[in-house]
Amino acid sequence: QKEVEQDPGPLSVPEGAIVSLNCTYSNSAFQYFMWYRQYSRKGPELLMYTYSSGNKEDGRFTAQVDKSSKYISLFIRDSQPSDSATYLCAMSPRAAGNKLTFGGGTRVLVKP
Amino acid sequence: DAGVTQSPTHLIKTRGQQVTLRCSPKSGHDTVSWYQQALGQGPQFIFQYYEEEERQRGNFPDRFSGHQFPNYSSELNVNALLLGDSALYLCASSFYTGLAGPTDTQYFGPGTRLTVL
């Protein structure tokens, strides 16, 4: 069993819809949680960073962490075709600058 | 502000050969991590360099080695290439503060796509 599980998708939504992504994990030592966006044949781009449990909002993006359930989520409001990409969750037990453990990524397609 | 840069962009090698990939960190960053991303998978941590020393290592064989130079740039070397080494190799840089926080997060380069035939 992988330490971090993520549905590979693809997840197809119409433009303007809310995109809901999530990851589950097994290592209770994870405390730092990140979401990266990766366009085809490009490197991952950091979207959101959260520490421990709670919510964080940044523009159209909201990240949620529920450590008791070992479950994290990313919501994208008012989705745009430019949001079409693969979304990767990543986690670290100590600090975000240390070894990151990634999920397999969810491919998202936003249709105009 | 220059981000993380990697070279070359693409590389084709044959089994048994050796390869060297290069990375220049984002301006102001002093820590470099390397990841391997197979097609359709998430990145897997290879190792991390700080102050020219390997600080952390993932579950990769000794065929994978690295180096960090005084200017913080880094190289990843892979010996005795196998078909399974075909992947996108990502370099990520960060600034070590000793404290947890957003400034400690990792920023990725565009990657080097290695194909082993």
Tab-separated table of C-alpha atoms in Angstrom:
chain	number	residue	atom	x	y	z
A	1	GLN	CA	0.000	0.000	0.000
A	2	LYS	CA	1.290	3.438	-0.925
A	3	GLU	CA	1.822	6.024	1.800
A	4	VAL	CA	-0.255	8.582	-0.132
A	5	GLU	CA	-3.223	7.607	-2.273
A	6	GLN	CA	-4.776	9.833	-4.909
A	7	ASP	CA	-7.438	9.018	-7.482
A	8	PRO	CA	-5.760	9.247	-10.914
A	9	GLY	CA	-8.894	10.508	-12.676
A	10	PRO	CA	-9.355	11.904	-15.205
A	11	LEU	CA	-11.820	14.280	-13.614
A	12	SER	CA	-13.819	16.164	-16.242
A	13	VAL	CA	-15.883	19.220	-15.273
A	14	PRO	CA	-17.580	22.056	-17.179
A	15	GLU	CA	-16.094	25.535	-17.015
A	16	GLY	CA	-17.234	27.409	-13.902
A	17	ALA	CA	-17.796	24.261	-11.824
A	18	ILE	CA	-16.088	23.485	-8.526
A	19	VAL	CA	-13.253	20.981	-8.776
A	20	SER	CA	-12.853	18.762	-5.727
A	21	LEU	CA	-9.619	16.810	-5.245
A	22	ASN	CA	-8.437	14.722	-2.337
A	23	CYS	CA	-5.691	12.499	-0.975
A	24	THR	CA	-5.547	9.983	1.828
A	25	TYR	CA	-2.414	8.999	3.656
A	26	SER	CA	-1.272	6.412	6.137
A	27	ASN	CA	1.715	8.027	7.869
A	28	SER	CA	0.486	9.913	10.941
A	29	ALA	CA	3.835	11.719	11.140
A	30	PHE	CA	2.962	13.909	8.144
A	31	GLN	CA	2.405	17.483	9.310
A	32	TYR	CA	3.104	19.624	6.241
A	33	PHE	CA	0.804	19.360	3.260
A	34	MET	CA	1.156	20.839	-0.194
A	35	TRP	CA	-0.698	20.871	-3.476
A	36	TYR	CA	1.196	21.194	-6.742
A	37	ARG	CA	-0.140	21.718	-10.253
A	38	GLN	CA	1.705	20.127	-13.151
A	39	TYR	CA	1.044	20.898	-16.783
A	40	SER	CA	2.010	18.334	-19.391
A	41	ARG	CA	5.779	17.987	-19.751
A	42	LYS	CA	6.446	20.687	-17.151
A	43	GLY	CA	7.690	20.703	-13.570
A	44	PRO	CA	5.239	20.870	-10.632
A	45	GLU	CA	4.170	24.354	-9.533
A	46	LEU	CA	3.356	25.006	-5.857
A	47	LEU	CA	-0.283	26.033	-5.328
A	48	MET	CA	-1.018	25.691	-1.625
A	49	TYR	CA	0.887	24.968	1.560
A	50	THR	CA	-0.718	24.113	4.896
A	51	TYR	CA	0.571	23.018	8.257
A	52	SER	CA	-1.310	20.550	10.456
A	53	SER	CA	-5.127	20.554	10.392
A	54	GLY	CA	-7.400	23.320	9.192
A	55	ASN	CA	-8.394	25.295	6.127
A	56	LYS	CA	-6.486	27.733	3.968
A	57	GLU	CA	-7.882	29.885	1.186
A	58	ASP	CA	-6.002	31.649	-1.609
A	59	GLY	CA	-8.089	33.194	-4.352
A	60	ARG	CA	-10.067	30.448	-6.084
A	61	PHE	CA	-8.233	27.707	-4.168
A	62	THR	CA	-9.122	26.243	-0.767
A	63	ALA	CA	-7.062	23.550	0.932
A	64	GLN	CA	-8.372	21.488	3.833
A	65	VAL	CA	-6.492	19.116	6.129
A	66	ASP	CA	-8.151	16.624	8.470
A	67	LYS	CA	-5.342	14.854	10.302
A	68	SER	CA	-7.741	12.763	12.401
A	69	SER	CA	-9.021	11.163	9.198
A	70	LYS	CA	-5.674	11.361	7.365
A	71	TYR	CA	-7.448	13.147	4.526
A	72	ILE	CA	-6.642	16.331	2.629
A	73	SER	CA	-8.641	18.183	-0.010
A	74	LEU	CA	-8.225	20.920	-2.584
A	75	PHE	CA	-11.172	22.834	-3.997
A	76	ILE	CA	-10.978	25.018	-7.093
A	77	ARG	CA	-13.875	27.441	-7.518
A	78	ASP	CA	-15.002	28.913	-10.827
A	79	SER	CA	-12.799	26.500	-12.753
A	80	GLN	CA	-11.255	27.639	-16.037
A	81	PRO	CA	-9.920	25.665	-19.009
A	82	SER	CA	-6.454	26.863	-17.938
A	83	ASP	CA	-6.917	24.807	-14.747
A	84	SER	CA	-6.682	21.648	-16.854
A	85	ALA	CA	-3.607	19.912	-15.481
A	86	THR	CA	-2.481	17.161	-13.138
A	87	TYR	CA	-2.779	18.000	-9.446
A	88	LEU	CA	-0.336	16.406	-7.044
A	89	CYS	CA	-0.621	16.314	-3.279
A	90	ALA	CA	2.638	16.155	-1.321
A	91	MET	CA	3.434	15.703	2.356
A	92	SER	CA	6.345	15.898	4.748
A	93	PRO	CA	6.758	14.917	8.404
A	94	ARG	CA	9.107	17.692	9.396
A	95	ALA	CA	9.209	20.729	7.173
A	96	ALA	CA	8.175	21.412	3.621
A	97	GLY	CA	11.810	21.707	2.606
A	98	ASN	CA	12.469	18.114	3.531
A	99	LYS	CA	11.711	14.916	1.650
A	100	LEU	CA	8.278	15.174	0.067
A	101	THR	CA	6.073	12.122	-0.411
A	102	PHE	CA	3.722	12.582	-3.359
A	103	GLY	CA	0.447	11.074	-4.405
A	104	GLY	CA	0.177	9.740	-7.929
A	105	GLY	CA	-1.668	12.828	-9.172
A	106	THR	CA	-5.200	13.486	-10.421
A	107	ARG	CA	-5.659	14.601	-14.005
A	108	VAL	CA	-8.276	17.356	-14.327
A	109	LEU	CA	-9.948	18.479	-17.541
A	110	VAL	CA	-12.077	21.650	-17.523
A	111	LYS	CA	-14.239	21.822	-20.635
A	112	PRO	CA	-15.262	25.224	-22.092
B	1	ASP	CA	14.126	36.382	-10.704
B	2	ALA	CA	15.436	33.195	-12.297
B	3	GLY	CA	13.660	30.071	-11.211
B	4	VAL	CA	15.099	26.579	-11.028
B	5	THR	CA	16.839	25.621	-14.247
B	6	GLN	CA	17.815	22.162	-15.452
B	7	SER	CA	19.884	20.837	-18.328
B	8	PRO	CA	19.621	19.153	-20.671
B	9	THR	CA	15.916	19.187	-21.496
B	10	HIS	CA	15.931	15.780	-23.113
B	11	LEU	CA	18.433	12.951	-23.173
B	12	ILE	CA	18.541	9.563	-24.857
B	13	LYS	CA	20.934	6.891	-23.606
B	14	THR	CA	21.351	3.148	-24.006
B	15	ARG	CA	21.379	0.527	-21.284
B	16	GLY	CA	24.602	0.351	-19.304
B	17	GLN	CA	25.630	3.926	-20.054
B	18	GLN	CA	26.114	6.674	-17.509
B	19	VAL	CA	24.354	10.044	-17.409
B	20	THR	CA	24.827	13.377	-15.642
B	21	LEU	CA	21.981	15.842	-15.133
B	22	ARG	CA	22.451	19.402	-13.939
B	23	CYS	CA	20.435	21.830	-11.837
B	24	SER	CA	20.763	25.462	-10.837
B	25	PRO	CA	18.599	26.457	-7.867
B	26	LYS	CA	16.333	29.464	-7.619
B	27	SER	CA	18.155	32.629	-6.616
B	28	GLY	CA	18.599	32.745	-2.845
B	29	HIS	CA	18.077	29.010	-2.349
B	30	ASP	CA	20.777	26.777	-0.894
B	31	THR	CA	19.184	23.329	-0.805
B	32	VAL	CA	18.625	21.044	-3.783
B	33	SER	CA	16.475	17.916	-3.932
B	34	TRP	CA	16.162	15.456	-6.800
B	35	TYR	CA	13.050	13.486	-7.711
B	36	GLN	CA	12.270	10.830	-10.309
B	37	GLN	CA	8.855	10.913	-11.969
B	38	ALA	CA	7.855	7.919	-14.063
B	39	LEU	CA	5.146	8.434	-16.666
B	40	GLY	CA	1.725	8.720	-15.020
B	41	GLN	CA	3.180	8.639	-11.485
B	42	GLY	CA	3.954	11.164	-8.809
B	43	PRO	CA	7.566	12.246	-8.183
B	44	GLN	CA	9.694	10.018	-5.948
B	45	PHE	CA	12.411	11.482	-3.746
B	46	ILE	CA	15.962	10.475	-4.663
B	47	PHE	CA	18.109	12.619	-2.346
B	48	GLN	CA	18.718	16.106	-1.002
B	49	TYR	CA	21.882	18.195	-0.797
B	50	TYR	CA	22.643	21.003	1.611
B	51	GLU	CA	26.062	22.528	2.343
B	52	GLU	CA	27.556	20.239	-0.324
B	53	GLU	CA	26.539	17.097	1.571
B	54	GLU	CA	23.830	14.513	1.006
B	55	ARG	CA	21.396	15.097	3.874
B	56	GLN	CA	18.551	12.734	3.072
B	57	ARG	CA	18.181	9.820	0.693
B	58	GLY	CA	15.163	7.982	-0.644
B	59	ASN	CA	14.900	4.343	-1.613
B	60	PHE	CA	17.194	4.436	-4.640
B	61	PRO	CA	20.254	2.235	-5.336
B	62	ASP	CA	23.839	3.427	-5.161
B	63	ARG	CA	23.835	3.774	-8.953
B	64	PHE	CA	22.237	7.143	-8.228
B	65	SER	CA	24.712	9.641	-6.855
B	66	GLY	CA	24.952	13.392	-6.670
B	67	HIS	CA	27.006	16.390	-5.920
B	68	GLN	CA	26.456	19.968	-4.826
B	69	PHE	CA	28.879	22.727	-5.715
B	70	PRO	CA	29.831	25.816	-3.653
B	71	ASN	CA	27.461	27.943	-5.786
B	72	TYR	CA	24.608	25.589	-4.685
B	73	SER	CA	24.136	24.067	-8.141
B	74	SER	CA	23.889	20.304	-8.259
B	75	GLU	CA	24.429	17.254	-10.431
B	76	LEU	CA	22.663	13.924	-10.487
B	77	ASN	CA	24.648	10.972	-11.836
B	78	VAL	CA	23.165	7.632	-12.764
B	79	ASN	CA	25.460	4.714	-13.625
B	80	ALA	CA	24.709	1.447	-15.431
B	81	LEU	CA	21.433	2.723	-16.821
B	82	LEU	CA	18.443	0.392	-16.904
B	83	LEU	CA	15.319	0.637	-19.035
B	84	GLY	CA	13.392	1.381	-15.831
B	85	ASP	CA	15.431	4.548	-15.293
B	86	SER	CA	13.484	6.212	-18.112
B	87	ALA	CA	11.626	9.062	-16.429
B	88	LEU	CA	11.376	12.799	-15.894
B	89	TYR	CA	14.063	13.867	-13.418
B	90	LEU	CA	13.049	16.882	-11.391
B	91	CYS	CA	15.218	19.195	-9.377
B	92	ALA	CA	13.664	21.221	-6.565
B	93	SER	CA	15.300	23.999	-4.576
B	94	SER	CA	14.510	25.549	-1.217
B	95	PHE	CA	16.074	27.788	1.401
B	96	TYR	CA	17.037	26.096	4.628
B	97	THR	CA	15.947	28.209	7.580
B	98	GLY	CA	15.923	25.617	10.319
B	99	LEU	CA	12.310	26.621	10.862
B	100	ALA	CA	9.176	25.294	9.230
B	101	GLY	CA	7.261	27.694	7.056
B	102	PRO	CA	6.415	28.769	3.535
B	103	THR	CA	9.963	29.917	2.890
B	104	ASP	CA	11.037	26.317	3.344
B	105	THR	CA	8.879	25.031	0.511
B	106	GLN	CA	10.354	23.478	-2.583
B	107	TYR	CA	10.187	24.962	-6.057
B	108	PHE	CA	10.627	22.665	-9.019
B	109	GLY	CA	12.440	23.047	-12.295
B	110	PRO	CA	11.044	21.916	-15.649
B	111	GLY	CA	12.833	18.573	-15.466
B	112	THR	CA	15.081	16.513	-17.713
B	113	ARG	CA	13.366	13.758	-19.663
B	114	LEU	CA	15.648	10.720	-19.816
B	115	THR	CA	14.925	7.898	-22.224
B	116	VAL	CA	16.925	4.680	-21.897
B	117	LEU	CA	16.859	2.396	-24.933
